[in-house]
Amino acid sequence: MRIRPIAPSDLDELQAVARETGVGFTSLPDNRDFLAAKIDTAVSAFAQQTPVDQRLYFFVLEDEASGKLAGCCAIEGQVGREVPFYHYRLGTLAHSSVQLDLHRTIDTLFLSSDHTGDAEVASLFLRPEYRGGDRRHERNGALLSMVRWLFMAQFRDSFPDKVLAEMRGRFDAEGRSPFWECLGSNFFPMDFNEADRLTGLGQKSFIGELMPKFPIYTPFLSEEARACIGEVHEHTRPALAMLKKEGLRWEGFIDIFDGGPTVEAYIDDVRGVRLSRTCRVEIKADELEQAERPRWLAATTSMAGFRAAWLGRGPDDDGVVTLSEAEAARLEVAAGDTLRILDSDEEA
């Protein structure tokens, strides 16, 4: 299993992945033309042919044995520069009456575009057959999540100060969003799936045009809708846990459609950025001992030829990491090249 940049030849497999993502996965709609354009955008980004604030770095997890795509993840260089990037910001309004000696604080939702210009880690999806199960697949989700920090650390000058991640919100057993049913459906003359589809296709201007500009008092929402604020979809909990381990935190911003939380951090404070480092490569033809549970994540230092995979061992005291021939082939590196590596178990 290895990570690499997406390629035009991946279109069929990417569309198959898109069909499996389910409701609320906005960034990967099942639209072939849109997905083809996304691939072209990513190819240009890795080739550094587009401005840094317009780059989309889209990665796939490749099963080398079958050639299938096991999953995907992405980094948006900066959000909101071309298309507005909206959230609700959870706030508080205080009301008081001196005459009655009463004081009330009420939670509110404000339409916000505060994250304009921040980077975003997005589109993380692992196909069901590659989750857990046998030993070969037990760390695929961690590989997809963590590789983005090594990429950002290696090419730090290509990113702004902050990074965010939007988490899919809570849905009921029938696939409905109580938050949308109570709030969004009153302002958009369409169902959730259509609004979600338009957002995924980049058509977001209607949000600012149709949503109220005044604060929304959360006590006016139903109990079911209020319970969705800042909560995640059951399939999103592992991804959120990994992001929290890296240091991302919820600061009160939520998705305007499903109420899912947006977590954020300063890039330089993210664990995977701070603790990763570069090492020199050596290669041995002899078979090398493999750890029971690989803990070292390795990524190449070339943007266009970026590759990443788990290693069974870390560097020695001289900062040299020894690879088997199979590992070197998987990462497409030679002796004397450099790798950026991260000990996934090292505490922040």
Short mmCIF file of C-alpha atoms in Angstrom, two decimals:
data_model
loop_
_atom_site.label_atom_id
_atom_site.label_comp_id
_atom_site.label_asym_id
_atom_site.label_seq_id
_atom_site.Cartn_x
_atom_site.Cartn_y
_atom_site.Cartn_z
CA MET A 1 0.00 0.00 0.00
CA ARG A 2 1.38 3.40 -0.95
CA ILE A 3 0.29 7.01 -1.38
CA ARG A 4 0.88 8.85 -4.66
CA PRO A 5 -0.57 11.87 -6.50
CA ILE A 6 -3.68 11.15 -8.51
CA ALA A 7 -3.25 10.70 -12.27
CA PRO A 8 -5.63 11.04 -15.27
CA SER A 9 -5.72 7.25 -15.58
CA ASP A 10 -7.40 7.06 -12.15
CA LEU A 11 -10.68 8.59 -13.30
CA ASP A 12 -12.70 5.37 -13.45
CA GLU A 13 -11.48 4.23 -10.03
CA LEU A 14 -12.03 7.68 -8.51
CA GLN A 15 -15.63 7.71 -9.71
CA ALA A 16 -16.12 4.27 -8.16
CA VAL A 17 -14.79 5.68 -4.88
CA ALA A 18 -17.09 8.71 -5.17
CA ARG A 19 -20.13 6.43 -5.45
CA GLU A 20 -19.22 4.80 -2.12
CA THR A 21 -18.73 7.97 -0.05
CA GLY A 22 -22.38 8.42 0.89
CA VAL A 23 -24.51 11.42 1.84
CA GLY A 24 -22.78 14.52 3.19
CA PHE A 25 -19.39 13.85 1.58
CA THR A 26 -19.44 17.17 -0.25
CA SER A 27 -15.97 17.25 -1.79
CA LEU A 28 -16.29 14.09 -3.90
CA PRO A 29 -19.57 14.11 -5.87
CA ASP A 30 -20.39 11.36 -8.34
CA ASN A 31 -19.96 13.57 -11.40
CA ARG A 32 -17.49 12.36 -14.00
CA ASP A 33 -16.80 15.75 -15.61
CA PHE A 34 -16.23 17.35 -12.22
CA LEU A 35 -13.90 14.54 -11.11
CA ALA A 36 -11.92 14.77 -14.36
CA ALA A 37 -11.50 18.52 -13.81
CA LYS A 38 -10.42 17.86 -10.21
CA ILE A 39 -7.76 15.44 -11.45
CA ASP A 40 -6.49 18.00 -13.99
CA THR A 41 -6.32 20.64 -11.24
CA ALA A 42 -4.34 18.30 -9.00
CA VAL A 43 -1.92 17.31 -11.75
CA SER A 44 -1.19 21.00 -12.37
CA ALA A 45 -0.71 21.59 -8.64
CA PHE A 46 1.88 18.82 -8.24
CA ALA A 47 3.64 20.14 -11.34
CA GLN A 48 3.64 23.60 -9.67
CA GLN A 49 1.98 25.10 -12.72
CA THR A 50 -0.71 27.00 -10.77
CA PRO A 51 -0.41 29.74 -8.09
CA VAL A 52 0.00 28.37 -4.57
CA ASP A 53 -3.33 29.84 -3.41
CA GLN A 54 -5.20 27.90 -6.12
CA ARG A 55 -3.59 24.50 -5.70
CA LEU A 56 -5.43 21.28 -4.90
CA TYR A 57 -3.13 18.41 -3.91
CA PHE A 58 -5.12 15.20 -4.34
CA PHE A 59 -3.60 11.90 -3.19
CA VAL A 60 -4.71 8.30 -3.67
CA LEU A 61 -3.93 5.18 -1.67
CA GLU A 62 -2.93 2.51 -4.16
CA ASP A 63 -3.12 -1.24 -3.61
CA GLU A 64 -0.08 -2.34 -5.57
CA ALA A 65 -1.20 -5.96 -5.63
CA SER A 66 -4.49 -5.26 -7.43
CA GLY A 67 -3.91 -1.80 -8.89
CA LYS A 68 -7.13 -0.57 -7.23
CA LEU A 69 -7.52 2.71 -5.41
CA ALA A 70 -8.15 1.95 -1.74
CA GLY A 71 -8.91 5.52 -0.76
CA CYS A 72 -8.05 9.17 -1.16
CA CYS A 73 -7.27 12.41 0.65
CA ALA A 74 -6.49 15.98 -0.35
CA ILE A 75 -5.11 19.37 0.67
CA GLU A 76 -6.59 22.65 -0.54
CA GLY A 77 -3.79 25.22 -0.67
CA GLN A 78 -6.11 28.05 0.38
CA VAL A 79 -9.89 28.17 0.67
CA GLY A 80 -12.26 30.97 -0.19
CA ARG A 81 -10.03 32.87 -2.63
CA GLU A 82 -12.19 32.22 -5.70
CA VAL A 83 -15.43 30.85 -4.21
CA PRO A 84 -16.72 32.07 -0.80
CA PHE A 85 -16.10 29.61 2.02
CA TYR A 86 -18.93 29.78 4.56
CA HIS A 87 -19.45 28.43 8.08
CA TYR A 88 -21.65 29.15 11.03
CA ARG A 89 -19.76 30.52 14.01
CA LEU A 90 -21.22 29.56 17.35
CA GLY A 91 -21.38 32.61 19.58
CA THR A 92 -23.13 34.01 22.62
CA LEU A 93 -25.34 37.05 23.15
CA ALA A 94 -25.99 38.38 26.63
CA HIS A 95 -29.27 40.07 27.59
CA SER A 96 -30.01 41.66 30.93
CA SER A 97 -32.66 43.70 32.68
CA VAL A 98 -31.55 45.90 35.56
CA GLN A 99 -35.14 46.55 36.57
CA LEU A 100 -35.99 42.85 36.88
CA ASP A 101 -32.46 41.81 37.93
CA LEU A 102 -32.40 39.17 35.18
CA HIS A 103 -29.50 38.07 33.02
CA ARG A 104 -29.63 35.61 30.13
CA THR A 105 -26.98 34.30 27.73
CA ILE A 106 -28.18 32.74 24.49
CA ASP A 107 -26.19 30.70 21.96
CA THR A 108 -26.30 32.05 18.42
CA LEU A 109 -25.12 31.09 14.94
CA PHE A 110 -23.49 33.74 12.72
CA LEU A 111 -22.81 33.26 9.01
CA SER A 112 -19.02 33.52 8.70
CA SER A 113 -16.21 33.38 6.17
CA ASP A 114 -13.46 33.72 8.79
CA HIS A 115 -11.38 30.88 7.33
CA THR A 116 -10.75 32.56 3.98
CA GLY A 117 -7.12 31.99 3.02
CA ASP A 118 -6.52 28.99 5.31
CA ALA A 119 -5.40 25.59 4.02
CA GLU A 120 -7.81 22.66 4.28
CA VAL A 121 -7.24 18.93 4.64
CA ALA A 122 -10.17 17.25 2.96
CA SER A 123 -11.65 14.33 0.99
CA LEU A 124 -10.33 11.59 3.26
CA PHE A 125 -12.13 8.36 2.39
CA LEU A 126 -11.09 4.73 2.78
CA ARG A 127 -13.09 2.08 0.96
CA PRO A 128 -14.78 -0.45 3.28
CA GLU A 129 -12.77 -3.48 2.11
CA TYR A 130 -9.55 -1.70 3.11
CA ARG A 131 -10.58 -0.84 6.66
CA GLY A 132 -9.15 -2.94 9.49
CA GLY A 133 -9.63 -6.65 8.96
CA ASP A 134 -6.34 -8.33 8.09
CA ARG A 135 -3.00 -6.97 9.20
CA ARG A 136 -2.21 -5.57 5.77
CA HIS A 137 -4.98 -2.98 6.06
CA GLU A 138 -4.98 -2.10 9.76
CA ARG A 139 -3.19 1.29 9.35
CA ASN A 140 -4.51 2.45 6.00
CA GLY A 141 -6.69 5.16 7.56
CA ALA A 142 -3.76 6.53 9.55
CA LEU A 143 -1.60 6.56 6.42
CA LEU A 144 -4.18 8.64 4.54
CA SER A 145 -4.62 11.06 7.40
CA MET A 146 -0.99 11.56 8.41
CA VAL A 147 0.65 11.77 4.99
CA ARG A 148 -0.77 15.25 4.50
CA TRP A 149 1.27 16.59 7.44
CA LEU A 150 4.51 15.27 5.96
CA PHE A 151 3.64 16.88 2.65
CA MET A 152 2.88 20.23 4.30
CA ALA A 153 6.05 20.02 6.40
CA GLN A 154 8.20 19.28 3.35
CA PHE A 155 6.69 22.07 1.25
CA ARG A 156 5.94 24.49 4.08
CA ASP A 157 6.42 27.62 1.95
CA SER A 158 3.46 26.58 -0.20
CA PHE A 159 0.96 26.87 2.66
CA PRO A 160 -0.47 29.62 4.90
CA ASP A 161 -0.32 29.79 8.71
CA LYS A 162 -3.50 27.84 9.52
CA VAL A 163 -5.17 24.62 8.44
CA LEU A 164 -8.72 23.39 8.92
CA ALA A 165 -10.77 20.25 8.36
CA GLU A 166 -14.54 20.07 7.88
CA MET A 167 -16.12 17.02 9.51
CA ARG A 168 -19.25 15.37 8.15
CA GLY A 169 -22.18 16.01 10.49
CA ARG A 170 -24.74 13.74 12.11
CA PHE A 171 -27.44 12.00 10.06
CA ASP A 172 -30.30 9.77 11.18
CA ALA A 173 -30.87 6.14 10.16
CA GLU A 174 -32.74 7.28 7.02
CA GLY A 175 -29.83 9.49 5.91
CA ARG A 176 -31.55 12.76 6.88
CA SER A 177 -29.85 15.64 8.63
CA PRO A 178 -31.96 17.01 11.53
CA PHE A 179 -29.92 20.22 11.39
CA TRP A 180 -30.75 20.73 7.72
CA GLU A 181 -34.40 19.81 8.15
CA CYS A 182 -34.81 22.39 10.90
CA LEU A 183 -32.69 25.22 9.50
CA GLY A 184 -31.29 25.04 5.96
CA SER A 185 -34.45 23.69 4.35
CA ASN A 186 -36.26 26.92 5.32
CA PHE A 187 -33.93 29.05 3.20
CA PHE A 188 -33.03 26.81 0.26
CA PRO A 189 -35.79 25.66 -2.16
CA MET A 190 -34.16 22.25 -2.60
CA ASP A 191 -33.47 19.08 -0.64
CA PHE A 192 -30.22 18.39 1.22
CA ASN A 193 -28.76 16.17 -1.51
CA GLU A 194 -29.19 18.87 -4.15
CA ALA A 195 -27.66 21.58 -1.95
CA ASP A 196 -24.85 19.18 -1.08
CA ARG A 197 -24.31 18.38 -4.76
CA LEU A 198 -24.12 22.04 -5.77
CA THR A 199 -21.63 22.77 -3.00
CA GLY A 200 -19.49 19.83 -4.05
CA LEU A 201 -19.46 21.17 -7.61
CA GLY A 202 -18.13 24.50 -6.34
CA GLN A 203 -21.40 26.39 -6.81
CA LYS A 204 -21.45 28.08 -3.39
CA SER A 205 -22.54 31.65 -4.12
CA PHE A 206 -26.19 30.74 -3.42
CA ILE A 207 -25.28 30.20 0.25
CA GLY A 208 -24.44 33.84 0.86
CA GLU A 209 -27.35 34.96 -1.31
CA LEU A 210 -30.05 32.91 0.46
CA MET A 211 -28.88 32.45 4.07
CA PRO A 212 -29.96 35.02 6.68
CA LYS A 213 -27.43 37.75 7.49
CA PHE A 214 -28.61 38.09 11.08
CA PRO A 215 -27.70 35.79 13.99
CA ILE A 216 -29.83 32.71 14.51
CA TYR A 217 -30.83 32.01 18.11
CA THR A 218 -30.27 28.30 18.72
CA PRO A 219 -33.21 27.96 21.19
CA PHE A 220 -35.45 28.45 18.14
CA LEU A 221 -34.07 25.21 16.67
CA SER A 222 -35.51 21.81 17.47
CA GLU A 223 -33.88 19.69 20.15
CA GLU A 224 -32.73 17.23 17.45
CA ALA A 225 -31.10 20.04 15.43
CA ARG A 226 -29.34 21.51 18.47
CA ALA A 227 -27.96 18.04 19.26
CA CYS A 228 -26.23 18.04 15.84
CA ILE A 229 -24.20 21.19 16.48
CA GLY A 230 -20.53 20.20 16.54
CA GLU A 231 -21.28 16.46 16.29
CA VAL A 232 -19.91 14.11 13.62
CA HIS A 233 -21.21 11.26 11.47
CA GLU A 234 -20.47 7.84 12.96
CA HIS A 235 -18.15 7.00 10.03
CA THR A 236 -16.23 10.24 10.62
CA ARG A 237 -15.29 9.61 14.25
CA PRO A 238 -11.98 7.80 13.50
CA ALA A 239 -10.88 10.63 11.20
CA LEU A 240 -11.76 13.22 13.84
CA ALA A 241 -9.84 11.29 16.50
CA MET A 242 -6.72 11.26 14.31
CA LEU A 243 -6.99 14.99 13.67
CA LYS A 244 -7.36 15.70 17.37
CA LYS A 245 -4.26 13.63 18.07
CA GLU A 246 -2.38 15.88 15.67
CA GLY A 247 -3.52 18.96 17.60
CA LEU A 248 -6.53 20.22 15.64
CA ARG A 249 -9.34 21.56 17.82
CA TRP A 250 -12.93 22.68 17.46
CA GLU A 251 -13.19 26.47 17.91
CA GLY A 252 -16.94 26.83 17.42
CA PHE A 253 -17.28 26.76 13.61
CA ILE A 254 -19.79 24.34 12.05
CA ASP A 255 -20.99 23.35 8.58
CA ILE A 256 -24.01 25.39 7.50
CA PHE A 257 -25.82 22.35 6.09
CA ASP A 258 -25.35 19.50 8.60
CA GLY A 259 -23.86 21.22 11.67
CA GLY A 260 -20.67 19.12 11.64
CA PRO A 261 -17.63 20.67 13.36
CA THR A 262 -14.72 22.37 11.64
CA VAL A 263 -11.45 21.70 13.48
CA GLU A 264 -8.35 23.85 13.01
CA ALA A 265 -4.78 24.56 14.07
CA TYR A 266 -1.71 26.55 13.19
CA ILE A 267 0.23 24.39 10.74
CA ASP A 268 3.51 24.75 12.65
CA ASP A 269 1.79 23.45 15.80
CA VAL A 270 0.52 20.25 14.17
CA ARG A 271 2.31 17.22 15.63
CA GLY A 272 3.12 15.62 12.26
CA VAL A 273 4.67 18.85 11.01
CA ARG A 274 6.70 19.54 14.15
CA LEU A 275 8.04 16.03 14.68
CA SER A 276 8.78 14.92 11.13
CA ARG A 277 12.35 15.14 9.86
CA THR A 278 14.45 14.28 6.84
CA CYS A 279 16.79 11.27 6.63
CA ARG A 280 19.18 9.89 4.05
CA VAL A 281 18.35 6.59 2.31
CA GLU A 282 20.41 3.44 2.18
CA ILE A 283 19.25 0.26 0.46
CA LYS A 284 20.06 -3.34 1.30
CA ALA A 285 19.46 -6.26 -1.00
CA ASP A 286 19.13 -8.62 1.96
CA GLU A 287 15.73 -9.19 3.51
CA LEU A 288 15.21 -6.86 6.47
CA GLU A 289 13.35 -7.64 9.66
CA GLN A 290 9.85 -6.18 9.71
CA ALA A 291 8.10 -4.82 12.80
CA GLU A 292 4.84 -6.37 13.95
CA ARG A 293 3.18 -2.96 13.60
CA PRO A 294 4.90 -0.45 11.31
CA ARG A 295 5.13 2.89 13.10
CA TRP A 296 7.35 4.89 10.74
CA LEU A 297 5.67 6.88 8.00
CA ALA A 298 8.00 7.85 5.14
CA ALA A 299 7.43 10.29 2.29
CA THR A 300 9.63 11.41 -0.57
CA THR A 301 10.87 14.99 -0.83
CA SER A 302 9.90 15.56 -4.47
CA MET A 303 6.53 17.19 -5.13
CA ALA A 304 5.91 15.86 -8.64
CA GLY A 305 7.05 12.33 -7.74
CA PHE A 306 5.63 12.31 -4.23
CA ARG A 307 5.24 8.85 -2.67
CA ALA A 308 4.53 7.70 0.89
CA ALA A 309 4.25 4.37 2.72
CA TRP A 310 4.81 2.70 6.07
CA LEU A 311 8.28 1.47 6.98
CA GLY A 312 9.18 -1.36 9.33
CA ARG A 313 12.07 0.54 10.92
CA GLY A 314 13.22 4.05 11.63
CA PRO A 315 16.54 5.89 11.17
CA ASP A 316 19.76 5.09 12.98
CA ASP A 317 21.68 7.54 15.17
CA ASP A 318 23.29 9.10 12.11
CA GLY A 319 19.92 9.92 10.54
CA VAL A 320 20.11 7.15 7.94
CA VAL A 321 17.11 4.95 7.18
CA THR A 322 17.76 1.57 5.57
CA LEU A 323 15.20 0.27 3.08
CA SER A 324 14.73 -3.10 1.48
CA GLU A 325 14.67 -3.18 -2.30
CA ALA A 326 10.90 -3.65 -2.21
CA GLU A 327 10.46 -0.58 0.02
CA ALA A 328 12.74 1.48 -2.20
CA ALA A 329 10.73 0.43 -5.25
CA ARG A 330 7.46 1.28 -3.51
CA LEU A 331 8.71 4.79 -2.72
CA GLU A 332 10.67 5.06 -5.99
CA VAL A 333 13.86 6.21 -4.27
CA ALA A 334 17.53 5.33 -4.67
CA ALA A 335 20.47 5.23 -2.28
CA GLY A 336 21.50 8.75 -1.31
CA ASP A 337 18.00 10.21 -1.74
CA THR A 338 16.20 11.78 1.21
CA LEU A 339 12.93 10.89 2.90
CA ARG A 340 10.80 12.83 5.35
CA ILE A 341 9.80 10.47 8.13
CA LEU A 342 7.57 10.52 11.18
CA ASP A 343 7.36 8.22 14.17
CA SER A 344 3.59 7.79 14.39
CA ASP A 345 3.77 6.75 18.04
CA GLU A 346 5.89 9.65 19.27
CA GLU A 347 4.00 11.85 21.69
CA ALA A 348 3.66 15.55 21.02
#
